[in-house]
Amino acid sequence: MIFTAHLSRAQVRNAISTLHLVQCSKGDKTYWSSSSYATLDGRHAVIDGCGNIKLSCSIHKLAEQAMTGHLDNSRPLRLDDALLVIRALWDADAGGLGVPIESVKVRYMEIGLSFVMSHEPLDYIRQMVSVGEDKHREMFVDYHFERDRQKVTAKTRNVRKCLKVYDKTYEAADHDREVEANTIRVETQYRRMNMQLSELLQDDTLLKFTAQYYRDFNSITWQRRIIGDKGVKESQFSKAAEILTLGVNEYLARHRDEWKAGHLSDKAWRTYREFAAAWPQMACRFRSERGPLEAEFDTKFHESYVYAVSRDN
């Protein structure tokens, strides 16, 4: 998460001491920034000359550090434990900065689950096509990773919400860390936020975010085997597979764009339109078969989510 707040002079002094910040300068401006200690502590901060702090950290890693002494986000974490860490960041009695949460704003947030699969994560990731409750968020291979180690939705500058699934075991090894084999992580990133921390911590707000997270990743569209009734033409299978995966509207939009770009002839574009128009009558002749990897992922994701949101009485 990324937080910002304006600190009093006393709070600045406390933050410098608590976070082991070092004084820096750029031109004629002086500021305080994290030292190498932050790699052990897990809290990275910058305070400008006006007393404005920007604090970045992984809540999951800090919670794991409190329990095991290691910064790690590959193991299950309950929401209640995450909330304790968030509050402790600002509570002086808990070793935090002594800043009221009403004065803190949230600028960036991740909601994620990590769980262990029976096969390599890339076997599951390569079969994922789109994600999100509306099924319109296409998943792309992230070429900063080895192919099919991570897929993400569009993350251009103006996108405020990004969903991704990645091979946590591979990512940890790439950073000289070790986590359990076949660990996959499922994550939503909220960018460019401007929410009061006190509002985020309200029960109804937490429910809204966690429920949306579940609906999004419980709605992944997978590549599936398409089965057709006897007499279905071979040329119709690929069109049916596209519609079953994308929906009629997205199917038409993609081929319309191809036609406008000159990649489809008028005749081919007419064929796609006619198939879409006939789909309500033809749909009953095709069905998709859910594969074992999809079934396993859905089960593990559901179990992990139920554990994570179980609340203390």
Coordinates of C-alpha atoms in Angstrom, one line a residue:
M1 CA 0.0 0.0 0.0
I2 CA 1.0 3.6 -0.4
F3 CA -0.1 6.2 2.2
T4 CA 0.3 9.9 2.5
A5 CA -0.2 12.3 5.4
H6 CA 0.9 15.7 6.6
L7 CA 3.0 15.5 9.8
S8 CA 3.6 18.0 12.5
R9 CA 7.2 18.8 13.5
A10 CA 7.0 16.4 16.4
Q11 CA 5.5 13.7 14.1
V12 CA 8.3 14.3 11.6
R13 CA 11.0 13.8 14.3
N14 CA 9.2 10.6 15.5
A15 CA 9.0 9.3 11.9
I16 CA 12.6 10.0 11.2
S17 CA 13.6 8.0 14.3
T18 CA 11.1 5.2 14.0
L19 CA 11.8 4.6 10.3
H20 CA 15.5 5.2 10.5
L21 CA 15.4 7.9 7.8
V22 CA 18.4 9.7 6.5
Q23 CA 18.7 13.3 5.5
C24 CA 19.1 14.0 1.8
S25 CA 19.2 17.0 -0.5
K26 CA 18.4 17.7 -4.1
G27 CA 19.4 21.2 -5.3
D28 CA 18.4 23.5 -2.5
K29 CA 15.7 21.2 -1.1
T30 CA 16.2 19.0 1.9
Y31 CA 14.2 15.8 2.6
W32 CA 14.4 12.6 4.5
S33 CA 14.3 9.2 2.9
S34 CA 14.6 5.5 3.9
S35 CA 18.0 4.0 4.4
S36 CA 19.0 0.4 3.6
Y37 CA 17.3 -0.4 6.9
A38 CA 14.0 -0.4 5.0
T39 CA 14.9 -3.6 3.2
L40 CA 14.8 -5.3 6.6
D41 CA 12.0 -3.3 8.1
G42 CA 9.6 -3.4 5.0
R43 CA 8.6 0.2 5.4
H44 CA 9.8 2.7 2.8
A45 CA 9.2 6.4 3.3
V46 CA 10.0 9.9 2.1
I47 CA 9.3 13.1 4.0
D48 CA 9.6 16.4 2.2
G49 CA 10.6 19.7 3.7
C50 CA 7.0 20.6 4.4
G51 CA 6.3 17.6 6.5
N52 CA 4.5 15.5 3.9
I53 CA 5.2 11.8 4.2
K54 CA 4.8 9.1 1.6
L55 CA 4.9 5.6 3.1
S56 CA 5.0 2.5 1.0
C57 CA 4.8 -1.1 2.3
S58 CA 3.3 -4.5 1.7
I59 CA 0.8 -5.2 4.5
H60 CA 0.9 -8.9 3.8
K61 CA 4.7 -9.0 4.1
L62 CA 4.7 -7.0 7.3
A63 CA 2.1 -9.3 8.8
E64 CA 4.2 -12.3 7.9
Q65 CA 7.3 -10.6 9.4
A66 CA 5.4 -10.1 12.7
M67 CA 4.6 -13.8 12.8
T68 CA 7.7 -15.5 11.3
G69 CA 10.4 -12.8 11.1
H70 CA 10.4 -12.9 7.3
L71 CA 9.0 -10.4 4.7
D72 CA 6.9 -12.7 2.6
N73 CA 3.5 -12.7 0.9
S74 CA 3.2 -16.3 -0.3
R75 CA 1.3 -17.7 2.7
P76 CA -2.4 -17.2 3.6
L77 CA -3.3 -14.0 5.5
R78 CA -6.6 -13.2 7.2
L79 CA -8.2 -9.8 6.7
D80 CA -8.3 -9.2 10.5
D81 CA -4.5 -9.7 10.7
A82 CA -4.0 -7.3 7.8
L83 CA -6.1 -4.7 9.6
L84 CA -4.0 -5.0 12.7
V85 CA -0.9 -4.2 10.8
I86 CA -2.4 -1.2 9.0
R87 CA -3.5 0.3 12.3
A88 CA -0.2 -0.5 14.0
L89 CA 1.6 1.5 11.3
W90 CA 0.1 4.7 12.7
D91 CA -0.3 3.8 16.4
A92 CA 2.7 5.1 18.5
D93 CA 1.9 2.5 21.2
A94 CA 2.4 -0.3 18.6
G95 CA 5.7 1.1 17.3
G96 CA 4.0 3.2 14.6
L97 CA 4.2 6.8 13.7
G98 CA 1.7 8.3 16.1
V99 CA -0.5 9.8 13.4
P100 CA -4.3 9.7 13.6
I101 CA -5.7 7.5 10.8
E102 CA -8.2 10.3 10.1
S103 CA -5.2 12.3 8.8
V104 CA -3.9 9.5 6.5
K105 CA -4.9 9.0 2.9
V106 CA -4.6 5.8 0.8
R107 CA -3.0 6.3 -2.6
Y108 CA -2.4 2.7 -3.8
M109 CA -3.7 -0.6 -2.6
E110 CA -3.3 -4.3 -3.5
I111 CA -5.7 -7.1 -2.6
G112 CA -4.3 -10.5 -3.1
L113 CA -4.3 -14.2 -2.3
S114 CA -1.5 -16.7 -2.7
F115 CA -2.2 -20.5 -2.7
V116 CA -0.5 -23.7 -3.8
M117 CA -1.5 -25.6 -6.9
S118 CA -0.8 -29.2 -8.0
H119 CA 0.9 -28.1 -11.2
E120 CA 3.2 -25.3 -12.2
P121 CA 1.3 -21.9 -12.2
L122 CA 2.1 -21.3 -15.9
D123 CA -0.1 -24.3 -16.8
Y124 CA -3.1 -22.5 -15.4
I125 CA -2.1 -19.0 -16.4
R126 CA -1.7 -19.8 -20.1
Q127 CA -5.3 -21.0 -20.2
M128 CA -6.7 -17.7 -18.8
V129 CA -8.2 -15.4 -21.4
S130 CA -10.1 -12.6 -19.5
V131 CA -11.0 -11.7 -16.0
G132 CA -13.5 -9.5 -14.2
E133 CA -17.1 -9.6 -13.3
D134 CA -18.1 -8.1 -16.7
K135 CA -15.6 -10.5 -18.5
H136 CA -14.4 -7.6 -20.6
R137 CA -10.9 -7.3 -19.1
E138 CA -8.6 -9.2 -21.5
M139 CA -5.5 -10.7 -19.9
F140 CA -2.2 -10.1 -21.5
V141 CA 1.1 -11.8 -21.2
D142 CA 3.5 -9.6 -19.2
Y143 CA 6.7 -9.6 -21.1
H144 CA 8.7 -8.5 -18.0
F145 CA 8.2 -12.1 -17.0
E146 CA 9.0 -15.4 -18.7
R147 CA 6.0 -16.3 -21.0
D148 CA 2.9 -17.3 -19.1
R149 CA 4.5 -16.6 -15.7
Q150 CA 2.2 -13.6 -15.4
K151 CA -0.9 -12.2 -17.1
V152 CA -2.4 -8.8 -16.4
T153 CA -5.2 -6.6 -17.6
A154 CA -4.5 -3.3 -19.3
K155 CA -2.3 -1.1 -17.0
T156 CA -1.9 2.1 -19.0
R157 CA -1.4 5.4 -17.2
N158 CA -5.1 6.2 -16.9
V159 CA -6.2 2.8 -15.7
R160 CA -7.0 2.9 -12.0
K161 CA -7.7 -0.9 -11.5
C162 CA -5.4 -3.7 -12.7
L163 CA -6.0 -7.4 -12.2
K164 CA -3.1 -9.9 -12.4
V165 CA -2.3 -13.6 -11.8
Y166 CA 1.3 -14.6 -11.6
D167 CA 3.7 -17.4 -10.6
K168 CA 4.7 -16.5 -7.1
T169 CA 7.3 -19.2 -6.9
Y170 CA 9.1 -18.0 -10.0
E171 CA 8.8 -14.3 -9.0
A172 CA 10.4 -15.1 -5.6
A173 CA 13.2 -17.2 -7.1
D174 CA 13.9 -14.3 -9.5
H175 CA 14.5 -12.1 -6.4
D176 CA 16.6 -14.8 -4.6
R177 CA 13.8 -15.7 -2.2
E178 CA 12.3 -19.2 -1.8
V179 CA 8.6 -20.0 -1.4
E180 CA 6.7 -23.2 -1.7
A181 CA 6.6 -24.8 -5.1
N182 CA 3.6 -24.1 -7.4
T183 CA 2.5 -21.1 -5.5
I184 CA 0.2 -18.8 -7.6
R185 CA -0.9 -15.3 -6.6
V186 CA -4.1 -13.5 -7.6
E187 CA -4.1 -9.8 -7.2
T188 CA -6.0 -6.6 -7.8
Q189 CA -4.2 -3.3 -7.8
Y190 CA -6.0 0.0 -7.1
R191 CA -4.0 2.9 -8.4
R192 CA -4.3 6.7 -8.1
M193 CA -6.5 6.4 -5.1
N194 CA -7.5 9.3 -2.9
M195 CA -9.4 7.7 0.0
Q196 CA -9.2 8.5 3.7
L197 CA -7.8 5.5 5.6
S198 CA -10.5 5.9 8.2
E199 CA -13.1 5.3 5.4
L200 CA -11.2 2.3 4.0
L201 CA -11.3 0.7 7.5
Q202 CA -15.0 0.8 7.8
D203 CA -16.8 -2.5 7.6
D204 CA -19.0 -1.6 4.6
T205 CA -16.0 -0.3 2.6
L206 CA -14.0 -3.5 3.3
L207 CA -16.9 -5.6 2.3
K208 CA -17.3 -3.7 -1.0
F209 CA -13.6 -4.2 -1.9
T210 CA -13.3 -7.8 -0.8
A211 CA -16.6 -8.8 -2.5
Q212 CA -15.6 -7.2 -5.7
Y213 CA -12.2 -8.9 -5.6
Y214 CA -14.0 -12.3 -5.3
R215 CA -16.5 -11.6 -8.1
D216 CA -13.7 -10.6 -10.4
F217 CA -11.5 -13.6 -10.0
N218 CA -14.4 -16.0 -9.7
S219 CA -15.3 -14.9 -13.2
I220 CA -12.1 -15.8 -15.1
T221 CA -12.8 -16.9 -18.7
W222 CA -10.7 -19.9 -19.6
Q223 CA -9.7 -21.6 -22.8
R224 CA -12.1 -24.6 -23.0
R225 CA -12.6 -27.5 -25.3
I226 CA -15.7 -26.8 -27.5
I227 CA -18.0 -29.7 -28.3
G228 CA -20.6 -29.5 -31.1
D229 CA -23.6 -31.5 -32.0
K230 CA -23.5 -33.9 -34.9
G231 CA -23.7 -32.1 -38.2
V232 CA -21.9 -28.9 -37.0
K233 CA -19.5 -27.6 -39.7
E234 CA -15.8 -27.5 -38.9
S235 CA -15.7 -23.8 -39.9
Q236 CA -18.3 -23.0 -37.2
F237 CA -16.2 -24.3 -34.2
S238 CA -13.7 -21.5 -34.1
K239 CA -16.5 -18.9 -34.3
A240 CA -18.5 -20.6 -31.6
A241 CA -15.3 -20.9 -29.4
E242 CA -14.8 -17.1 -29.7
I243 CA -18.3 -16.3 -28.8
L244 CA -18.3 -18.7 -25.8
T245 CA -15.1 -17.1 -24.6
L246 CA -15.7 -13.4 -25.4
G247 CA -19.4 -13.0 -25.8
V248 CA -21.2 -11.8 -28.9
N249 CA -20.5 -8.1 -28.5
E250 CA -16.8 -8.5 -28.0
Y251 CA -16.7 -11.1 -30.8
L252 CA -18.3 -8.6 -33.2
A253 CA -16.2 -5.6 -32.0
R254 CA -12.9 -7.5 -32.6
H255 CA -13.8 -8.6 -36.1
R256 CA -15.2 -5.2 -36.9
D257 CA -11.9 -3.6 -36.0
E258 CA -10.1 -6.2 -38.2
W259 CA -12.4 -5.3 -41.1
K260 CA -11.9 -1.6 -40.7
A261 CA -8.2 -2.1 -40.6
G262 CA -8.3 -4.0 -43.9
H263 CA -7.4 -7.3 -42.4
L264 CA -10.8 -8.9 -43.3
S265 CA -12.6 -8.9 -46.6
D266 CA -16.2 -7.7 -46.9
K267 CA -17.3 -11.3 -47.5
A268 CA -15.4 -12.6 -44.4
W269 CA -16.8 -9.8 -42.2
R270 CA -20.3 -10.6 -43.5
T271 CA -19.8 -14.2 -42.5
Y272 CA -18.9 -13.2 -38.9
R273 CA -21.9 -10.9 -38.7
E274 CA -24.3 -13.6 -39.9
F275 CA -22.9 -16.2 -37.5
A276 CA -23.4 -13.7 -34.6
A277 CA -26.9 -13.0 -35.7
A278 CA -27.7 -16.7 -35.8
W279 CA -26.1 -17.4 -32.5
P280 CA -29.3 -17.3 -30.3
Q281 CA -30.6 -20.2 -32.4
M282 CA -27.2 -22.0 -32.7
A283 CA -25.9 -21.7 -29.2
C284 CA -27.7 -24.9 -28.1
R285 CA -25.6 -26.9 -30.5
F286 CA -22.3 -26.0 -28.8
R287 CA -21.1 -26.4 -25.3
S288 CA -17.8 -25.8 -23.5
E289 CA -16.1 -28.4 -21.3
R290 CA -14.6 -27.3 -18.1
G291 CA -11.1 -28.6 -17.6
P292 CA -9.4 -30.1 -14.5
L293 CA -7.0 -27.1 -14.1
E294 CA -9.9 -24.6 -14.1
A295 CA -11.8 -26.7 -11.6
E296 CA -8.8 -26.9 -9.3
F297 CA -8.1 -23.2 -9.5
D298 CA -11.7 -22.3 -8.7
T299 CA -11.7 -24.6 -5.7
K300 CA -8.4 -23.3 -4.3
F301 CA -9.3 -19.7 -4.9
H302 CA -12.7 -20.1 -3.1
E303 CA -11.1 -21.9 -0.1
S304 CA -8.4 -19.3 0.2
Y305 CA -10.9 -16.4 0.0
V306 CA -13.2 -17.9 2.6
Y307 CA -10.3 -18.3 5.0
A308 CA -9.0 -14.8 4.4
V309 CA -12.3 -13.0 5.1
S310 CA -13.3 -15.1 8.1
R311 CA -13.6 -12.5 10.9
D312 CA -12.8 -12.7 14.6
N313 CA -15.9 -12.7 16.8

